[in-house]
Amino acid sequence: MELKIVKALWGMTEPLEESFKMIKEAGYSGVESVLPDKDVENQFKELLEKYELDYITQILTSGDYLASFETQVERALEFKPLLINSHSAKDDMNYNNQLHFFENAVKIEKLVNVPIVHETHRGRSMYTPWNTVRLLNDVNDLKINADFSHWCCVCESLLEDQTENLEIAMNRAFQIHLRVGYPGGPQVPDPSAPEYRNELLTHEKWWKQIYLKRQKEGHSFLTVVPEFGPPPFYMHTLPYTNQPVSDLWTINLWMANRFREQIEMLNEVL
């Protein structure tokens, strides 16, 4: 099974073409981003082709969540995405309304014939392990993008008491966001720092389990996205100066290269 390591455009400040060039030269196989603005969509398509990069469309549902989802999926198809990753519905939505959303989202996925995953993200329906698993049990063929860093934040733990829910979630994970969370937040300042080794190893254990599950099922690829984010929502900053404590490009590339090596070592022993 091919491991496709994809770079998130979020947090990059360079001009669009320079960003694509940097991503390609760093060894990434694709980009993940929200749909581009209309005035640059032709350039966006041309750059995907020029640099031979896969595209994962990230969609952000709002308002009438199902209508928002359907509209964005329809536009995403114009870019021939490898996969669509959705921030779906809302954490305070009535469960029956959540169920209606996801049942219809799966129907739309089957119609468009492009894999659609739903991110385990704070503020969304899949913000906790238990609500996610309830949805997975109630909606056949529902897929997730596993970003368990959010669950660490919401549950204020490394999910030691969520083993059963994690197993169910991993069985339905078809993309991974490689962000390392900790009991106090969704992103450690630097995953290479020794003080966060336990958090790193815990997340890597989950990620490798997902990889092995998809490989055993005979999938042709698995997309993973190093997704450490910028301030103010993710990257820690120094007081008064707001200076980021780490370099975003460096830690994402470090995470990409480390996970690639982890999978190579894993495959050597299989």
Short mmCIF file of C-alpha atoms in Angstrom, two decimals:
data_model
loop_
_atom_site.label_atom_id
_atom_site.label_comp_id
_atom_site.label_asym_id
_atom_site.label_seq_id
_atom_site.Cartn_x
_atom_site.Cartn_y
_atom_site.Cartn_z
CA MET A 1 0.00 0.00 0.00
CA GLU A 2 1.33 3.42 -0.96
CA LEU A 3 1.80 5.95 1.81
CA LYS A 4 0.91 9.37 0.40
CA ILE A 5 2.29 12.18 2.56
CA VAL A 6 0.41 15.37 1.79
CA LYS A 7 1.25 18.92 2.88
CA ALA A 8 -1.45 21.20 4.26
CA LEU A 9 -1.38 24.64 2.63
CA TRP A 10 -2.80 26.13 5.83
CA GLY A 11 -0.16 28.22 7.57
CA MET A 12 2.02 28.77 4.50
CA THR A 13 2.65 32.46 3.78
CA GLU A 14 4.54 32.17 0.50
CA PRO A 15 2.91 33.01 -2.88
CA LEU A 16 0.92 30.11 -4.33
CA GLU A 17 3.44 28.89 -6.90
CA GLU A 18 6.35 29.18 -4.47
CA SER A 19 4.35 27.13 -1.95
CA PHE A 20 3.67 24.39 -4.51
CA LYS A 21 7.34 24.35 -5.54
CA MET A 22 8.50 24.06 -1.91
CA ILE A 23 6.02 21.25 -1.25
CA LYS A 24 7.12 19.25 -4.30
CA GLU A 25 10.83 19.69 -3.60
CA ALA A 26 10.35 18.60 0.02
CA GLY A 27 9.04 15.23 -1.16
CA TYR A 28 5.35 15.58 -0.48
CA SER A 29 2.98 13.84 -2.90
CA GLY A 30 0.11 16.32 -2.69
CA VAL A 31 -1.55 19.26 -0.99
CA GLU A 32 -4.57 19.59 1.24
CA SER A 33 -6.43 22.88 1.35
CA VAL A 34 -9.82 24.51 1.30
CA LEU A 35 -11.18 25.34 -2.12
CA PRO A 36 -9.20 28.21 -3.67
CA ASP A 37 -10.70 31.63 -4.26
CA LYS A 38 -12.36 32.01 -7.64
CA ASP A 39 -9.71 34.44 -8.88
CA VAL A 40 -6.91 31.87 -8.47
CA GLU A 41 -8.73 28.62 -9.17
CA ASN A 42 -7.32 28.28 -12.71
CA GLN A 43 -3.80 28.89 -11.42
CA PHE A 44 -4.43 26.36 -8.64
CA LYS A 45 -5.43 23.68 -11.16
CA GLU A 46 -2.43 24.48 -13.37
CA LEU A 47 -0.02 24.23 -10.44
CA LEU A 48 -1.43 20.86 -9.38
CA GLU A 49 -0.74 19.60 -12.88
CA LYS A 50 2.65 21.33 -13.25
CA TYR A 51 4.03 19.91 -10.00
CA GLU A 52 2.20 16.58 -10.32
CA LEU A 53 0.59 16.86 -6.91
CA ASP A 54 -2.53 15.09 -5.65
CA TYR A 55 -5.23 17.32 -4.21
CA ILE A 56 -7.23 16.72 -1.05
CA THR A 57 -10.07 19.20 -0.74
CA GLN A 58 -10.93 20.37 2.75
CA ILE A 59 -14.48 21.61 3.10
CA LEU A 60 -15.89 23.57 6.02
CA THR A 61 -19.64 23.14 6.51
CA SER A 62 -21.71 25.94 8.01
CA GLY A 63 -25.23 27.36 8.15
CA ASP A 64 -27.44 24.81 6.43
CA TYR A 65 -24.80 22.14 6.97
CA LEU A 66 -26.05 19.60 4.46
CA ALA A 67 -26.61 22.17 1.71
CA SER A 68 -23.18 23.64 2.47
CA PHE A 69 -21.62 20.17 2.25
CA GLU A 70 -23.31 19.36 -1.04
CA THR A 71 -22.38 22.68 -2.65
CA GLN A 72 -18.71 22.39 -1.68
CA VAL A 73 -18.47 18.75 -2.75
CA GLU A 74 -19.90 19.70 -6.15
CA ARG A 75 -17.30 22.44 -6.60
CA ALA A 76 -14.50 20.18 -5.32
CA LEU A 77 -15.17 17.76 -8.17
CA GLU A 78 -13.94 20.43 -10.62
CA PHE A 79 -10.45 19.93 -9.17
CA LYS A 80 -10.46 16.11 -9.50
CA PRO A 81 -9.57 15.52 -5.85
CA LEU A 82 -8.01 12.32 -4.63
CA LEU A 83 -10.13 12.63 -1.49
CA ILE A 84 -12.40 15.13 0.27
CA ASN A 85 -11.97 15.91 3.96
CA SER A 86 -14.97 17.51 5.63
CA HIS A 87 -15.36 19.50 8.84
CA SER A 88 -18.88 18.26 9.33
CA ALA A 89 -21.93 19.58 11.19
CA LYS A 90 -21.69 20.97 14.73
CA ASP A 91 -21.00 19.70 18.24
CA ASP A 92 -24.22 21.14 19.71
CA MET A 93 -26.48 19.85 16.93
CA ASN A 94 -29.35 17.59 17.96
CA TYR A 95 -28.25 13.98 17.42
CA ASN A 96 -31.12 13.19 15.04
CA ASN A 97 -30.04 16.14 12.92
CA GLN A 98 -26.46 14.90 12.99
CA LEU A 99 -27.65 11.48 11.91
CA HIS A 100 -29.63 13.02 9.03
CA PHE A 101 -26.54 14.94 7.91
CA PHE A 102 -24.20 11.95 7.88
CA GLU A 103 -26.68 9.54 6.29
CA ASN A 104 -27.06 11.98 3.42
CA ALA A 105 -23.34 12.73 3.28
CA VAL A 106 -22.66 9.03 2.67
CA LYS A 107 -25.29 8.96 -0.08
CA ILE A 108 -23.61 11.96 -1.74
CA GLU A 109 -20.21 10.29 -1.43
CA LYS A 110 -21.49 7.24 -3.28
CA LEU A 111 -23.01 9.39 -6.02
CA VAL A 112 -19.82 11.38 -6.70
CA ASN A 113 -17.56 8.30 -6.37
CA VAL A 114 -14.82 10.17 -4.49
CA PRO A 115 -13.82 9.10 -0.95
CA ILE A 116 -15.10 11.55 1.66
CA VAL A 117 -13.79 11.50 5.22
CA HIS A 118 -15.12 13.48 8.16
CA GLU A 119 -12.60 15.01 10.52
CA THR A 120 -12.54 14.32 14.25
CA HIS A 121 -12.35 18.00 15.09
CA ARG A 122 -13.34 20.20 18.03
CA GLY A 123 -16.53 22.14 17.44
CA ARG A 124 -17.84 19.48 15.03
CA SER A 125 -20.04 16.43 15.45
CA MET A 126 -17.01 14.18 15.80
CA TYR A 127 -15.43 16.18 18.62
CA THR A 128 -15.44 13.26 21.09
CA PRO A 129 -14.65 9.54 20.73
CA TRP A 130 -18.07 8.50 22.03
CA ASN A 131 -20.17 10.70 19.75
CA THR A 132 -18.04 9.68 16.78
CA VAL A 133 -18.49 6.00 17.55
CA ARG A 134 -22.23 6.44 17.99
CA LEU A 135 -22.38 7.92 14.48
CA LEU A 136 -20.10 5.23 13.05
CA ASN A 137 -22.30 2.52 14.54
CA ASP A 138 -25.46 4.15 13.16
CA VAL A 139 -24.22 5.04 9.67
CA ASN A 140 -22.78 2.30 7.50
CA ASP A 141 -19.82 3.25 5.28
CA LEU A 142 -19.15 6.49 7.18
CA LYS A 143 -15.41 7.27 7.06
CA ILE A 144 -13.27 9.49 9.25
CA ASN A 145 -10.10 11.51 9.02
CA ALA A 146 -8.35 10.60 12.25
CA ASP A 147 -7.04 13.68 14.02
CA PHE A 148 -6.96 12.30 17.53
CA SER A 149 -5.05 15.34 18.81
CA HIS A 150 -8.42 17.07 19.19
CA TRP A 151 -9.75 14.24 21.31
CA CYS A 152 -6.72 14.49 23.61
CA CYS A 153 -7.61 18.13 24.16
CA VAL A 154 -11.34 17.57 24.68
CA CYS A 155 -10.83 14.53 26.94
CA GLU A 156 -7.84 16.08 28.75
CA SER A 157 -5.94 12.82 28.45
CA LEU A 158 -4.05 10.55 26.07
CA LEU A 159 -7.31 8.60 25.78
CA GLU A 160 -6.21 5.82 28.12
CA ASP A 161 -9.87 5.07 28.94
CA GLN A 162 -11.07 5.16 25.32
CA THR A 163 -9.50 1.94 24.01
CA GLU A 164 -12.74 0.44 22.69
CA ASN A 165 -13.87 3.66 21.01
CA LEU A 166 -10.42 4.18 19.49
CA GLU A 167 -10.49 0.69 17.99
CA ILE A 168 -13.84 1.34 16.32
CA ALA A 169 -12.67 4.73 15.08
CA MET A 170 -9.43 3.32 13.65
CA ASN A 171 -11.41 0.69 11.77
CA ARG A 172 -13.13 3.52 9.89
CA ALA A 173 -10.16 5.88 9.43
CA PHE A 174 -9.13 6.48 5.81
CA GLN A 175 -6.92 9.52 6.34
CA ILE A 176 -4.72 10.70 9.21
CA HIS A 177 -3.75 14.17 10.33
CA LEU A 178 -0.30 13.82 11.85
CA ARG A 179 -0.66 16.30 14.69
CA VAL A 180 0.45 15.37 18.21
CA GLY A 181 -1.87 16.51 20.97
CA TYR A 182 -1.45 16.42 24.73
CA PRO A 183 -3.87 16.47 27.67
CA GLY A 184 -3.84 20.27 27.77
CA GLY A 185 -4.23 21.04 24.09
CA PRO A 186 -4.34 19.83 20.46
CA GLN A 187 -0.71 20.56 19.55
CA VAL A 188 2.60 20.10 21.35
CA PRO A 189 5.03 22.96 20.60
CA ASP A 190 7.56 20.64 18.92
CA PRO A 191 7.01 16.89 18.42
CA SER A 192 10.77 16.26 18.31
CA ALA A 193 11.32 17.64 21.83
CA PRO A 194 12.17 14.91 24.36
CA GLU A 195 9.61 16.16 26.88
CA TYR A 196 6.84 15.19 24.44
CA ARG A 197 8.16 11.75 23.61
CA ASN A 198 5.31 9.93 25.35
CA GLU A 199 2.71 11.94 23.43
CA LEU A 200 4.55 11.34 20.15
CA LEU A 201 4.86 7.58 20.67
CA THR A 202 1.20 7.31 21.71
CA HIS A 203 0.00 9.03 18.54
CA GLU A 204 2.40 7.04 16.36
CA LYS A 205 1.02 3.82 17.79
CA TRP A 206 -2.49 4.86 16.70
CA TRP A 207 -1.31 5.98 13.26
CA LYS A 208 0.56 2.74 12.58
CA GLN A 209 -2.47 0.71 13.61
CA ILE A 210 -4.57 2.58 11.06
CA TYR A 211 -1.95 2.03 8.38
CA LEU A 212 -1.87 -1.72 9.09
CA LYS A 213 -5.67 -1.98 9.04
CA ARG A 214 -5.93 -0.32 5.60
CA GLN A 215 -3.01 -2.37 4.29
CA LYS A 216 -4.59 -5.62 5.48
CA GLU A 217 -7.82 -4.68 3.68
CA GLY A 218 -5.89 -4.24 0.44
CA HIS A 219 -6.25 -0.50 -0.03
CA SER A 220 -3.98 0.99 -2.69
CA PHE A 221 -3.01 4.07 -0.66
CA LEU A 222 -3.37 5.91 2.62
CA THR A 223 -3.09 9.69 2.84
CA VAL A 224 -1.45 11.26 5.86
CA VAL A 225 -1.12 15.00 6.44
CA PRO A 226 1.37 16.57 8.88
CA GLU A 227 -0.91 19.31 10.13
CA PHE A 228 0.79 21.27 12.85
CA GLY A 229 -0.85 24.68 12.60
CA PRO A 230 0.11 28.33 13.07
CA PRO A 231 -0.77 30.71 15.91
CA PRO A 232 -3.06 31.73 17.44
CA PHE A 233 -5.09 28.50 17.49
CA TYR A 234 -2.30 25.90 17.50
CA MET A 235 1.31 27.08 17.63
CA HIS A 236 2.43 28.34 21.05
CA THR A 237 3.90 31.84 21.18
CA LEU A 238 6.07 33.79 23.59
CA PRO A 239 4.34 36.35 25.80
CA TYR A 240 4.39 39.99 24.71
CA THR A 241 6.14 39.37 21.36
CA ASN A 242 3.79 36.66 19.97
CA GLN A 243 6.91 35.04 18.54
CA PRO A 244 6.17 31.40 17.56
CA VAL A 245 8.15 28.94 19.67
CA SER A 246 8.82 26.63 16.70
CA ASP A 247 9.17 26.87 12.93
CA LEU A 248 6.01 25.50 11.36
CA TRP A 249 7.57 24.28 8.10
CA THR A 250 10.38 22.52 9.98
CA ILE A 251 8.22 20.60 12.44
CA ASN A 252 5.76 19.49 9.74
CA LEU A 253 8.61 18.25 7.54
CA TRP A 254 10.21 16.53 10.54
CA MET A 255 6.90 14.78 11.26
CA ALA A 256 6.50 13.76 7.60
CA ASN A 257 10.00 12.30 7.36
CA ARG A 258 9.78 10.53 10.70
CA PHE A 259 6.46 8.87 9.89
CA ARG A 260 7.75 7.81 6.47
CA GLU A 261 10.71 6.14 8.21
CA GLN A 262 8.40 4.52 10.77
CA ILE A 263 6.31 2.94 8.01
CA GLU A 264 9.40 1.79 6.09
CA MET A 265 10.67 0.05 9.23
CA LEU A 266 7.23 -1.42 9.86
CA ASN A 267 7.06 -2.86 6.34
CA GLU A 268 10.53 -4.38 6.67
CA VAL A 269 9.37 -6.65 9.50
CA LEU A 270 6.04 -7.67 7.94
#
